[in-house]
Amino acid sequence: MTEDGLQAGAPNLGVVVAVRGSVVDVRFDAHLPPIHTVLHADEGRIVVEVLAQRDPRHVRTIALTPTQGLARGMTVTDTGAPLKAPVGKGILSRMFDVFGNAIDRLPAPPDIQWRSVHRAPPPLARRSTQSEVFETGIKVIDVLVPLERGGKAGLFGGAGVGKTVLLTEMIHNMVGHHEGVSIFCGIGERCREGEELYRDMKGAGVLPNMVMIFGQMNEPPGSRFRVGHAALTMAEYFRDDEHRDVLLLIDNIFRFIQAGSEVSGLMGQMPSRLGYQPTMGTELSGLEERIANTDTGAITSIQAVYVPADDFTDPAAVHTFSHLSASIVLSRKRASEGLYPAIDPLQSSSRMATPGIVGERHYALAQEIRHTLAQYTQLKDIIAMLGLEQLSQEDRNVVGRARRLERFLTQPFFTTEQFTGMQGKLVSLEDALDGCERILRDEFKDVSESALYMIGKIDEARAKQTETETETETETETETETADSHEP
């Protein structure tokens, strides 16, 4: 017998004393399990996690699975360990749930280890103090909204404006050109979205260097609350053990806060402002601070952010903003005009866009591009009412530059080749800056706007213009010959 009354090797058993939805109170007579310990009931069918020790005999737990069938008096087994996530090379190209079970109908992955999802952020001594730009190969992002390697970017946009396509393209570029790993974490995702994303990734050929983990919308709040921690444990393995760069995509970070709010309410905590949990800042920081750039590698995160009722003063939005180093705003208006990726350059911003980080030339160019596009936005009303002819020559030049810049900042994606028939283009930052600079210097004043649409480097515009002119001449000649042959 040990000090707490347990026989060596005997399981620590408890009894359910109360079940209130997802909150389960359990009594242990021998040994009280620590916070975050996972308990099993009903032969492992029901899994709960200890969140509070109420007194020397009782713990309050939150269910990670549905609690149908759980009743008072049922026996509960203490696993003696926290929730664990699978890590290792075997998890690549697979899809998991919060418990690490494969949900892609394939056999369990071989050669994996299990690690606790509750891990501390890397200490300051291990963090990299250098600010590095994370190149995506997407012109409009690299030029106007540069992302930080090891930083966090927020992706704001409604349905159908190209969030998933943009995420898929970034995964493609990350895998192909940074030799990194991508991890997609779906928090409160619809099962339809998860299934579509899996098919898209498989079709785009990026699945072999990718891991997906989902906590679906219909699952209990405890499960949705822990799926982000499980994804970060996987990401930390690739960063710390394999020394690889990781791109972590989270959709949607607001649903993590929402799940925490539900858990807090069920646990009986007093809510703070607008009904959110009093511990929201701590919980979000605990997750976000683990996303970091260290001496062995970096976890760069792109997070979809839902803003409740478009209110940017909502506590959930305010707390999320404080962690982000870049905000990418997708515009439905630009999407309707066919300007893909539909990123609004005037609403999007990045903390990396300073002369000290990106350099004087890049900073000055980005400012000039924004200024030109802002002037064009102001002139649009006059053009709509009076026409382009009523503008001064200087304003007409501004409009011409802005329209050419807008079209040059579009880009054909590798992940949409099968739909558009256009070959995807990866454009280096130097080529993107060179193109913008030459447009602003009016080098392409004589080139039609359409020649700059959906190209990679700027030099492709002249080749496209020549090709279009040749096709037009051929068509004209054919029409003339047809007309001549019909003459009596």
CSV table of C-alpha atoms in Angstrom, one decimal:
chain,number,residue,atom,x,y,z
A,1,MET,CA,0.0,0.0,0.0
A,2,THR,CA,1.2,3.5,-0.8
A,3,GLU,CA,0.7,6.6,1.4
A,4,ASP,CA,-2.6,7.6,-0.3
A,5,GLY,CA,-4.1,4.2,0.2
A,6,LEU,CA,-3.6,2.9,-3.3
A,7,GLN,CA,-2.1,-0.5,-4.0
A,8,ALA,CA,1.0,-0.3,-6.3
A,9,GLY,CA,-0.2,-0.6,-9.9
A,10,ALA,CA,-3.9,-0.4,-9.0
A,11,PRO,CA,-6.0,2.1,-10.9
A,12,ASN,CA,-7.2,5.3,-9.1
A,13,LEU,CA,-11.0,5.0,-9.3
A,14,GLY,CA,-13.6,7.7,-8.7
A,15,VAL,CA,-17.4,8.0,-8.7
A,16,VAL,CA,-19.6,10.5,-10.7
A,17,VAL,CA,-21.5,12.6,-8.2
A,18,ALA,CA,-23.1,15.2,-10.6
A,19,VAL,CA,-23.6,15.7,-14.3
A,20,ARG,CA,-24.7,19.1,-15.6
A,21,GLY,CA,-24.4,19.1,-19.4
A,22,SER,CA,-20.6,19.0,-20.1
A,23,VAL,CA,-19.6,19.6,-16.5
A,24,VAL,CA,-19.1,16.4,-14.5
A,25,ASP,CA,-18.2,16.3,-10.7
A,26,VAL,CA,-16.3,13.3,-9.6
A,27,ARG,CA,-15.4,12.0,-6.0
A,28,PHE,CA,-12.1,10.3,-5.4
A,29,ASP,CA,-11.6,8.7,-1.9
A,30,ALA,CA,-8.0,7.5,-2.4
A,31,HIS,CA,-6.0,10.1,-4.4
A,32,LEU,CA,-7.2,13.4,-6.0
A,33,PRO,CA,-6.0,13.7,-9.6
A,34,PRO,CA,-4.1,16.9,-10.6
A,35,ILE,CA,-5.5,19.7,-12.8
A,36,HIS,CA,-5.5,18.8,-16.6
A,37,THR,CA,-5.6,15.0,-15.9
A,38,VAL,CA,-7.8,13.1,-18.3
A,39,LEU,CA,-10.4,10.7,-16.8
A,40,HIS,CA,-12.3,7.9,-18.6
A,41,ALA,CA,-15.8,6.7,-17.9
A,42,ASP,CA,-18.1,4.1,-19.4
A,43,GLU,CA,-15.1,1.9,-20.5
A,44,GLY,CA,-13.3,4.9,-22.1
A,45,ARG,CA,-16.3,6.0,-24.3
A,46,ILE,CA,-16.6,9.2,-22.3
A,47,VAL,CA,-13.5,11.4,-21.7
A,48,VAL,CA,-13.4,14.3,-19.3
A,49,GLU,CA,-10.6,16.6,-18.2
A,50,VAL,CA,-10.0,17.9,-14.6
A,51,LEU,CA,-10.3,21.7,-14.5
A,52,ALA,CA,-10.8,22.4,-10.7
A,53,GLN,CA,-10.2,20.7,-7.4
A,54,ARG,CA,-13.3,21.7,-5.3
A,55,ASP,CA,-12.2,20.1,-2.0
A,56,PRO,CA,-10.0,17.3,-0.7
A,57,ARG,CA,-12.3,14.7,-2.3
A,58,HIS,CA,-14.0,16.3,-5.3
A,59,VAL,CA,-12.9,17.5,-8.7
A,60,ARG,CA,-14.9,19.4,-11.3
A,61,THR,CA,-14.2,18.3,-14.9
A,62,ILE,CA,-15.2,19.3,-18.4
A,63,ALA,CA,-16.3,16.7,-21.0
A,64,LEU,CA,-14.3,16.3,-24.2
A,65,THR,CA,-16.9,13.9,-25.6
A,66,PRO,CA,-20.7,14.0,-25.5
A,67,THR,CA,-22.0,12.9,-22.0
A,68,GLN,CA,-25.1,11.0,-23.1
A,69,GLY,CA,-25.5,7.9,-21.0
A,70,LEU,CA,-23.3,9.2,-18.1
A,71,ALA,CA,-25.1,8.9,-14.7
A,72,ARG,CA,-24.4,9.4,-11.0
A,73,GLY,CA,-22.7,6.5,-9.4
A,74,MET,CA,-20.7,5.4,-12.5
A,75,THR,CA,-17.1,4.5,-12.0
A,76,VAL,CA,-14.4,6.9,-13.4
A,77,THR,CA,-10.8,5.8,-14.1
A,78,ASP,CA,-7.9,8.2,-13.6
A,79,THR,CA,-5.5,7.9,-16.5
A,80,GLY,CA,-2.7,9.7,-14.5
A,81,ALA,CA,-1.8,11.8,-17.6
A,82,PRO,CA,-3.0,14.9,-19.4
A,83,LEU,CA,-4.5,15.0,-22.9
A,84,LYS,CA,-1.8,14.0,-25.4
A,85,ALA,CA,-1.3,14.7,-29.2
A,86,PRO,CA,0.6,12.4,-31.6
A,87,VAL,CA,3.9,13.7,-33.0
A,88,GLY,CA,6.5,12.3,-35.4
A,89,LYS,CA,7.0,12.0,-39.2
A,90,GLY,CA,4.1,9.5,-39.4
A,91,ILE,CA,1.5,12.2,-38.8
A,92,LEU,CA,2.3,14.0,-42.1
A,93,SER,CA,-0.5,13.9,-44.8
A,94,ARG,CA,-3.0,12.8,-42.1
A,95,MET,CA,-6.1,14.2,-40.5
A,96,PHE,CA,-6.8,13.9,-36.8
A,97,ASP,CA,-9.3,14.8,-34.1
A,98,VAL,CA,-8.5,16.4,-30.7
A,99,PHE,CA,-7.6,12.9,-29.2
A,100,GLY,CA,-5.1,12.1,-32.0
A,101,ASN,CA,-7.4,9.6,-33.7
A,102,ALA,CA,-7.0,9.5,-37.5
A,103,ILE,CA,-10.3,10.6,-39.1
A,104,ASP,CA,-9.3,10.1,-42.7
A,105,ARG,CA,-10.4,6.4,-42.9
A,106,LEU,CA,-6.7,5.3,-43.1
A,107,PRO,CA,-4.8,3.0,-40.7
A,108,ALA,CA,-3.3,4.5,-37.6
A,109,PRO,CA,0.0,6.2,-38.4
A,110,PRO,CA,3.2,4.2,-37.5
A,111,ASP,CA,6.2,5.5,-35.6
A,112,ILE,CA,4.6,8.2,-33.5
A,113,GLN,CA,5.2,9.5,-30.0
A,114,TRP,CA,2.6,11.1,-27.7
A,115,ARG,CA,3.2,14.4,-26.0
A,116,SER,CA,1.1,16.5,-23.6
A,117,VAL,CA,-0.9,19.3,-25.2
A,118,HIS,CA,-0.1,21.6,-22.2
A,119,ARG,CA,3.3,23.0,-22.8
A,120,ALA,CA,4.9,26.3,-21.8
A,121,PRO,CA,5.9,28.9,-24.4
A,122,PRO,CA,9.6,28.9,-25.3
A,123,PRO,CA,11.7,31.0,-22.8
A,124,LEU,CA,12.9,34.4,-23.9
A,125,ALA,CA,16.5,33.2,-23.9
A,126,ARG,CA,15.6,30.8,-26.7
A,127,ARG,CA,13.6,33.2,-28.8
A,128,SER,CA,15.1,34.9,-31.9
A,129,THR,CA,15.3,38.7,-31.5
A,130,GLN,CA,15.8,39.2,-35.3
A,131,SER,CA,12.8,40.4,-37.3
A,132,GLU,CA,12.8,38.5,-40.5
A,133,VAL,CA,10.3,38.8,-43.4
A,134,PHE,CA,8.5,35.6,-44.4
A,135,GLU,CA,8.3,35.6,-48.2
A,136,THR,CA,5.1,34.1,-49.5
A,137,GLY,CA,5.7,34.5,-53.3
A,138,ILE,CA,2.4,36.5,-53.5
A,139,LYS,CA,3.1,40.0,-54.8
A,140,VAL,CA,0.5,42.0,-53.0
A,141,ILE,CA,1.4,40.4,-49.6
A,142,ASP,CA,5.1,40.7,-49.9
A,143,VAL,CA,5.1,44.3,-51.1
A,144,LEU,CA,2.3,45.9,-49.0
A,145,VAL,CA,1.7,43.5,-46.1
A,146,PRO,CA,5.0,41.7,-45.4
A,147,LEU,CA,4.5,38.8,-43.0
A,148,GLU,CA,6.9,38.1,-40.1
A,149,ARG,CA,8.8,34.8,-39.9
A,150,GLY,CA,7.6,33.4,-36.5
A,151,GLY,CA,4.8,36.1,-36.4
A,152,LYS,CA,1.1,36.0,-36.5
A,153,ALA,CA,-1.1,37.4,-39.3
A,154,GLY,CA,-4.9,37.8,-39.1
A,155,LEU,CA,-7.0,37.0,-42.2
A,156,PHE,CA,-10.3,38.9,-42.2
A,157,GLY,CA,-12.9,38.1,-44.8
A,158,GLY,CA,-16.4,36.9,-45.4
A,159,ALA,CA,-17.6,33.8,-47.3
A,160,GLY,CA,-16.6,33.4,-50.9
A,161,VAL,CA,-13.8,36.1,-51.2
A,162,GLY,CA,-10.9,33.7,-51.4
A,163,LYS,CA,-9.7,32.9,-47.8
A,164,THR,CA,-9.3,29.2,-48.5
A,165,VAL,CA,-7.6,29.7,-51.9
A,166,LEU,CA,-5.2,32.1,-50.3
A,167,LEU,CA,-4.4,29.7,-47.4
A,168,THR,CA,-4.0,26.8,-49.9
A,169,GLU,CA,-1.6,28.8,-52.1
A,170,MET,CA,0.5,29.8,-49.0
A,171,ILE,CA,0.7,26.1,-48.0
A,172,HIS,CA,1.8,25.2,-51.6
A,173,ASN,CA,4.5,27.9,-51.5
A,174,MET,CA,5.6,27.0,-48.0
A,175,VAL,CA,6.0,23.3,-48.9
A,176,GLY,CA,7.6,23.8,-52.2
A,177,HIS,CA,10.0,26.7,-51.5
A,178,HIS,CA,10.7,26.8,-47.8
A,179,GLU,CA,10.9,23.0,-47.3
A,180,GLY,CA,8.6,23.5,-44.4
A,181,VAL,CA,5.6,21.8,-42.9
A,182,SER,CA,2.0,23.1,-42.9
A,183,ILE,CA,-0.5,22.4,-40.1
A,184,PHE,CA,-4.1,23.3,-40.5
A,185,CYS,CA,-6.1,23.6,-37.3
A,186,GLY,CA,-9.9,23.8,-37.7
A,187,ILE,CA,-11.5,25.1,-34.5
A,188,GLY,CA,-15.3,24.8,-34.6
A,189,GLU,CA,-15.2,24.0,-38.3
A,190,ARG,CA,-18.2,22.7,-40.2
A,191,CYS,CA,-17.5,19.1,-41.4
A,192,ARG,CA,-18.3,20.3,-45.0
A,193,GLU,CA,-15.4,22.8,-44.8
A,194,GLY,CA,-13.0,20.1,-43.5
A,195,GLU,CA,-13.9,17.6,-46.2
A,196,GLU,CA,-13.6,20.2,-49.0
A,197,LEU,CA,-10.2,21.4,-47.7
A,198,TYR,CA,-8.9,17.8,-47.5
A,199,ARG,CA,-10.0,17.2,-51.1
A,200,ASP,CA,-8.5,20.6,-52.3
A,201,MET,CA,-5.2,19.9,-50.6
A,202,LYS,CA,-5.0,16.4,-52.1
A,203,GLY,CA,-5.8,17.8,-55.6
A,204,ALA,CA,-3.2,20.6,-55.2
A,205,GLY,CA,-0.6,18.0,-54.3
A,206,VAL,CA,0.4,19.6,-51.0
A,207,LEU,CA,-0.9,16.9,-48.6
A,208,PRO,CA,2.5,15.0,-48.2
A,209,ASN,CA,4.0,17.8,-46.1
A,210,MET,CA,0.8,18.8,-44.2
A,211,VAL,CA,-1.1,17.8,-41.1
A,212,MET,CA,-4.8,18.6,-40.4
A,213,ILE,CA,-6.5,18.6,-37.1
A,214,PHE,CA,-10.2,19.4,-36.5
A,215,GLY,CA,-12.5,20.1,-33.6
A,216,GLN,CA,-15.8,20.2,-35.3
A,217,MET,CA,-18.6,22.6,-34.7
A,218,ASN,CA,-20.9,19.9,-33.2
A,219,GLU,CA,-18.3,18.7,-30.6
A,220,PRO,CA,-18.5,19.7,-26.9
A,221,PRO,CA,-16.8,23.1,-26.0
A,222,GLY,CA,-14.1,21.2,-24.1
A,223,SER,CA,-13.0,19.5,-27.3
A,224,ARG,CA,-13.0,22.7,-29.4
A,225,PHE,CA,-11.1,24.5,-26.6
A,226,ARG,CA,-8.2,21.9,-26.7
A,227,VAL,CA,-7.8,21.4,-30.4
A,228,GLY,CA,-5.6,24.5,-30.8
A,229,HIS,CA,-3.3,23.2,-28.0
A,230,ALA,CA,-3.0,19.8,-29.8
A,231,ALA,CA,-2.1,21.5,-33.1
A,232,LEU,CA,0.6,23.6,-31.4
A,233,THR,CA,2.1,20.5,-29.8
A,234,MET,CA,2.5,19.0,-33.3
A,235,ALA,CA,3.9,22.3,-34.7
A,236,GLU,CA,6.5,22.5,-31.8
A,237,TYR,CA,7.7,19.0,-32.6
A,238,PHE,CA,8.6,20.0,-36.2
A,239,ARG,CA,10.2,23.2,-35.0
A,240,ASP,CA,12.2,21.9,-32.0
A,241,ASP,CA,13.0,18.3,-33.0
A,242,GLU,CA,13.1,18.4,-36.8
A,243,HIS,CA,14.4,22.0,-37.0
A,244,ARG,CA,11.9,22.9,-39.8
A,245,ASP,CA,9.9,26.0,-40.4
A,246,VAL,CA,6.2,25.5,-39.7
A,247,LEU,CA,3.2,27.4,-41.2
A,248,LEU,CA,0.3,27.1,-38.8
A,249,LEU,CA,-3.2,28.0,-40.2
A,250,ILE,CA,-5.9,28.4,-37.7
A,251,ASP,CA,-9.6,28.7,-38.7
A,252,ASN,CA,-11.1,30.3,-36.7
A,253,ILE,CA,-9.4,31.9,-33.7
A,254,PHE,CA,-12.7,33.5,-32.5
A,255,ARG,CA,-14.2,30.1,-32.0
A,256,PHE,CA,-11.4,29.2,-29.6
A,257,ILE,CA,-12.4,32.2,-27.5
A,258,GLN,CA,-16.1,31.2,-27.9
A,259,ALA,CA,-15.4,27.6,-26.7
A,260,GLY,CA,-13.5,29.1,-23.7
A,261,SER,CA,-16.5,31.3,-22.9
A,262,GLU,CA,-18.8,28.3,-23.0
A,263,VAL,CA,-16.4,26.3,-20.7
A,264,SER,CA,-16.2,29.2,-18.3
A,265,GLY,CA,-20.0,29.6,-18.1
A,266,LEU,CA,-20.5,25.9,-17.6
A,267,MET,CA,-17.9,25.9,-14.8
A,268,GLY,CA,-19.9,28.6,-13.0
A,269,GLN,CA,-17.4,31.5,-13.4
A,270,MET,CA,-18.6,35.1,-13.2
A,271,PRO,CA,-18.6,36.5,-16.8
A,272,SER,CA,-16.7,39.8,-17.5
A,273,ARG,CA,-17.5,42.4,-20.2
A,274,LEU,CA,-20.1,41.4,-22.9
A,275,GLY,CA,-20.4,37.9,-21.4
A,276,TYR,CA,-16.9,36.8,-22.1
A,277,GLN,CA,-14.9,34.6,-19.6
A,278,PRO,CA,-12.8,36.6,-17.0
A,279,THR,CA,-9.7,34.5,-18.1
A,280,MET,CA,-10.0,35.3,-21.8
A,281,GLY,CA,-6.7,37.3,-22.0
A,282,THR,CA,-4.7,34.5,-20.2
A,283,GLU,CA,-6.2,31.7,-22.3
A,284,LEU,CA,-5.5,33.4,-25.6
A,285,SER,CA,-2.0,34.4,-24.5
A,286,GLY,CA,-1.3,30.8,-23.4
A,287,LEU,CA,-2.0,29.7,-27.0
A,288,GLU,CA,-0.6,32.6,-29.0
A,289,GLU,CA,2.7,32.9,-27.1
A,290,ARG,CA,3.6,29.3,-28.1
A,291,ILE,CA,3.7,30.5,-31.7
A,292,ALA,CA,7.3,31.8,-31.8
A,293,ASN,CA,10.6,32.1,-33.7
A,294,THR,CA,13.4,30.3,-31.8
A,295,ASP,CA,17.0,29.3,-32.5
A,296,THR,CA,15.9,26.0,-34.1
A,297,GLY,CA,13.1,27.1,-36.4
A,298,ALA,CA,9.9,29.2,-36.5
A,299,ILE,CA,6.2,28.7,-36.3
A,300,THR,CA,4.5,31.3,-38.6
A,301,SER,CA,0.8,31.5,-38.1
A,302,ILE,CA,-2.0,32.8,-40.3
A,303,GLN,CA,-5.3,33.0,-38.4
A,304,ALA,CA,-8.8,33.6,-39.8
A,305,VAL,CA,-10.5,36.1,-37.5
A,306,TYR,CA,-14.3,36.5,-37.3
A,307,VAL,CA,-15.2,39.9,-35.9
A,308,PRO,CA,-18.6,39.8,-34.1
A,309,ALA,CA,-21.1,42.1,-35.8
A,310,ASP,CA,-18.2,43.9,-37.5
A,311,ASP,CA,-17.5,45.5,-34.1
A,312,PHE,CA,-13.7,46.0,-33.9
A,313,THR,CA,-14.1,47.1,-30.2
A,314,ASP,CA,-15.5,43.7,-29.2
A,315,PRO,CA,-13.2,42.2,-26.5
A,316,ALA,CA,-12.5,39.1,-28.6
A,317,ALA,CA,-11.3,41.2,-31.5
A,318,VAL,CA,-9.3,43.6,-29.3
A,319,HIS,CA,-7.4,40.7,-27.5
A,320,THR,CA,-6.7,39.0,-30.8
A,321,PHE,CA,-5.4,42.2,-32.5
A,322,SER,CA,-2.9,42.7,-29.7
A,323,HIS,CA,-1.1,39.4,-30.8
A,324,LEU,CA,-1.1,40.0,-34.5
A,325,SER,CA,1.9,41.4,-36.5
A,326,ALA,CA,-0.1,41.8,-39.7
A,327,SER,CA,-3.8,42.1,-40.8
A,328,ILE,CA,-4.8,41.0,-44.3
A,329,VAL,CA,-8.3,42.2,-45.2
A,330,LEU,CA,-10.1,40.6,-48.1
A,331,SER,CA,-12.6,42.7,-50.0
A,332,ARG,CA,-15.8,41.4,-51.7
A,333,LYS,CA,-15.8,44.4,-54.1
A,334,ARG,CA,-12.3,43.5,-55.4
A,335,ALA,CA,-13.3,39.9,-55.7
A,336,SER,CA,-16.3,40.9,-57.8
A,337,GLU,CA,-14.0,42.9,-60.1
A,338,GLY,CA,-11.9,39.8,-60.7
A,339,LEU,CA,-8.8,41.2,-58.8
A,340,TYR,CA,-7.5,38.1,-57.2
A,341,PRO,CA,-6.1,37.7,-54.5
A,342,ALA,CA,-8.9,40.1,-53.4
A,343,ILE,CA,-6.7,41.8,-50.7
A,344,ASP,CA,-7.7,45.4,-49.9
A,345,PRO,CA,-4.3,47.2,-49.9
A,346,LEU,CA,-5.6,50.3,-48.1
A,347,GLN,CA,-7.3,48.4,-45.2
A,348,SER,CA,-4.5,45.8,-44.7
A,349,SER,CA,-1.5,46.6,-42.6
A,350,SER,CA,1.7,45.1,-41.2
A,351,ARG,CA,4.1,46.0,-38.4
A,352,MET,CA,7.0,44.8,-40.5
A,353,ALA,CA,6.5,47.6,-43.1
A,354,THR,CA,9.0,49.9,-41.5
A,355,PRO,CA,12.3,51.2,-43.1
A,356,GLY,CA,14.3,49.5,-40.3
A,357,ILE,CA,13.0,46.0,-41.3
A,358,VAL,CA,12.2,46.0,-45.0
A,359,GLY,CA,14.6,48.7,-46.0
A,360,GLU,CA,14.2,52.3,-47.3
A,361,ARG,CA,13.5,51.4,-50.9
A,362,HIS,CA,10.8,48.9,-50.1
A,363,TYR,CA,9.2,51.2,-47.5
A,364,ALA,CA,9.1,54.2,-49.8
A,365,LEU,CA,7.7,52.1,-52.7
A,366,ALA,CA,4.9,50.7,-50.5
A,367,GLN,CA,4.0,54.1,-49.3
A,368,GLU,CA,3.9,55.5,-52.9
A,369,ILE,CA,1.7,52.6,-54.0
A,370,ARG,CA,-0.8,53.1,-51.2
A,371,HIS,CA,-0.8,56.9,-51.9
A,372,THR,CA,-1.5,56.3,-55.7
A,373,LEU,CA,-4.3,53.8,-54.9
A,374,ALA,CA,-5.8,56.1,-52.3
A,375,GLN,CA,-5.9,59.0,-54.8
A,376,TYR,CA,-7.6,56.7,-57.4
A,377,THR,CA,-10.3,55.8,-54.8
A,378,GLN,CA,-11.0,59.5,-54.3
A,379,LEU,CA,-11.2,60.1,-58.0
A,380,LYS,CA,-13.6,57.2,-58.7
A,381,ASP,CA,-16.7,59.3,-57.8
A,382,ILE,CA,-15.8,62.1,-60.2
A,383,ILE,CA,-15.1,59.5,-63.0
A,384,ALA,CA,-18.5,57.8,-62.3
A,385,MET,CA,-20.3,61.2,-62.6
A,386,LEU,CA,-18.4,63.2,-65.2
A,387,GLY,CA,-16.2,60.6,-67.0
A,388,LEU,CA,-12.4,60.3,-67.3
A,389,GLU,CA,-12.1,63.1,-69.8
A,390,GLN,CA,-13.0,65.7,-67.2
A,391,LEU,CA,-9.9,65.0,-65.1
A,392,SER,CA,-6.7,67.0,-65.4
A,393,GLN,CA,-3.8,65.3,-67.2
A,394,GLU,CA,-2.0,64.7,-63.9
A,395,ASP,CA,-5.1,63.0,-62.3
A,396,ARG,CA,-5.4,60.9,-65.5
A,397,ASN,CA,-1.8,59.8,-65.1
A,398,VAL,CA,-2.6,58.8,-61.5
A,399,VAL,CA,-5.6,56.8,-62.6
A,400,GLY,CA,-3.6,55.0,-65.2
A,401,ARG,CA,-0.8,54.1,-62.8
A,402,ALA,CA,-3.3,52.9,-60.1
A,403,ARG,CA,-5.2,50.7,-62.6
A,404,ARG,CA,-2.0,49.2,-63.8
A,405,LEU,CA,-0.8,48.6,-60.3
A,406,GLU,CA,-4.1,46.9,-59.3
A,407,ARG,CA,-3.8,44.6,-62.3
A,408,PHE,CA,-0.1,43.9,-61.8
A,409,LEU,CA,-0.8,42.9,-58.1
A,410,THR,CA,-3.1,40.1,-59.3
A,411,GLN,CA,-1.5,36.7,-59.7
A,412,PRO,CA,-2.4,33.3,-61.1
A,413,PHE,CA,-2.2,30.7,-58.3
A,414,PHE,CA,-0.8,27.1,-58.5
A,415,THR,CA,-3.8,25.8,-56.6
A,416,THR,CA,-6.3,27.2,-59.1
A,417,GLU,CA,-4.5,26.0,-62.3
A,418,GLN,CA,-7.1,23.2,-62.8
A,419,PHE,CA,-10.0,25.8,-62.7
A,420,THR,CA,-8.5,28.8,-64.6
A,421,GLY,CA,-6.1,27.0,-67.0
A,422,MET,CA,-3.5,29.6,-66.2
A,423,GLN,CA,-0.1,28.4,-64.9
A,424,GLY,CA,0.6,29.5,-61.3
A,425,LYS,CA,3.4,32.0,-60.7
A,426,LEU,CA,5.7,32.5,-57.7
A,427,VAL,CA,7.2,36.0,-57.8
A,428,SER,CA,10.2,37.0,-55.7
A,429,LEU,CA,10.0,40.2,-53.6
A,430,GLU,CA,12.7,41.8,-55.8
A,431,ASP,CA,10.8,41.1,-59.0
A,432,ALA,CA,7.5,42.4,-57.4
A,433,LEU,CA,9.2,45.6,-56.2
A,434,ASP,CA,10.9,46.1,-59.6
A,435,GLY,CA,7.5,45.8,-61.4
A,436,CYS,CA,5.8,48.3,-59.1
A,437,GLU,CA,8.6,50.8,-59.4
A,438,ARG,CA,8.6,50.7,-63.2
A,439,ILE,CA,4.8,51.2,-63.3
A,440,LEU,CA,5.1,54.2,-61.0
A,441,ARG,CA,7.8,55.6,-63.3
A,442,ASP,CA,5.4,55.3,-66.3
A,443,GLU,CA,7.5,52.8,-68.1
A,444,PHE,CA,4.4,50.8,-69.0
A,445,LYS,CA,2.2,53.8,-70.0
A,446,ASP,CA,2.0,52.5,-73.6
A,447,VAL,CA,1.1,48.9,-72.4
A,448,SER,CA,-2.6,48.1,-72.1
A,449,GLU,CA,-4.0,47.4,-68.7
A,450,SER,CA,-5.1,43.9,-69.6
A,451,ALA,CA,-1.5,42.9,-70.5
A,452,LEU,CA,-0.6,43.4,-66.8
A,453,TYR,CA,-3.5,41.3,-65.5
A,454,MET,CA,-2.6,37.8,-64.1
A,455,ILE,CA,1.1,37.8,-64.8
A,456,GLY,CA,4.2,37.0,-62.7
A,457,LYS,CA,7.1,39.3,-63.4
A,458,ILE,CA,6.6,42.7,-65.1
A,459,ASP,CA,8.5,41.7,-68.3
A,460,GLU,CA,5.8,39.2,-69.1
A,461,ALA,CA,3.5,42.2,-69.8
A,462,ARG,CA,5.2,43.2,-73.1
A,463,ALA,CA,5.3,39.6,-74.3
A,464,LYS,CA,1.5,39.3,-73.5
A,465,GLN,CA,0.8,42.6,-75.3
A,466,THR,CA,2.7,41.4,-78.4
A,467,GLU,CA,0.9,38.1,-78.3
A,468,THR,CA,-2.5,39.8,-78.1
A,469,GLU,CA,-1.7,42.2,-81.0
A,470,THR,CA,-0.6,39.3,-83.2
A,471,GLU,CA,-3.8,37.4,-82.4
A,472,THR,CA,-5.9,40.5,-83.2
A,473,GLU,CA,-4.1,41.0,-86.5
A,474,THR,CA,-4.6,37.4,-87.5
A,475,GLU,CA,-8.3,37.6,-86.6
A,476,THR,CA,-8.7,40.9,-88.7
A,477,GLU,CA,-6.9,39.3,-91.7
A,478,THR,CA,-9.2,36.2,-91.4
A,479,GLU,CA,-12.3,38.4,-91.3
A,480,THR,CA,-11.1,40.4,-94.4
A,481,GLU,CA,-10.4,37.2,-96.3
A,482,THR,CA,-13.8,35.8,-95.4
A,483,ALA,CA,-15.5,39.1,-96.5
A,484,ASP,CA,-13.5,39.1,-99.8
A,485,SER,CA,-14.5,35.5,-100.6
A,486,HIS,CA,-18.2,36.4,-100.2
A,487,GLU,CA,-18.1,39.3,-102.6
A,488,PRO,CA,-19.8,38.7,-106.0
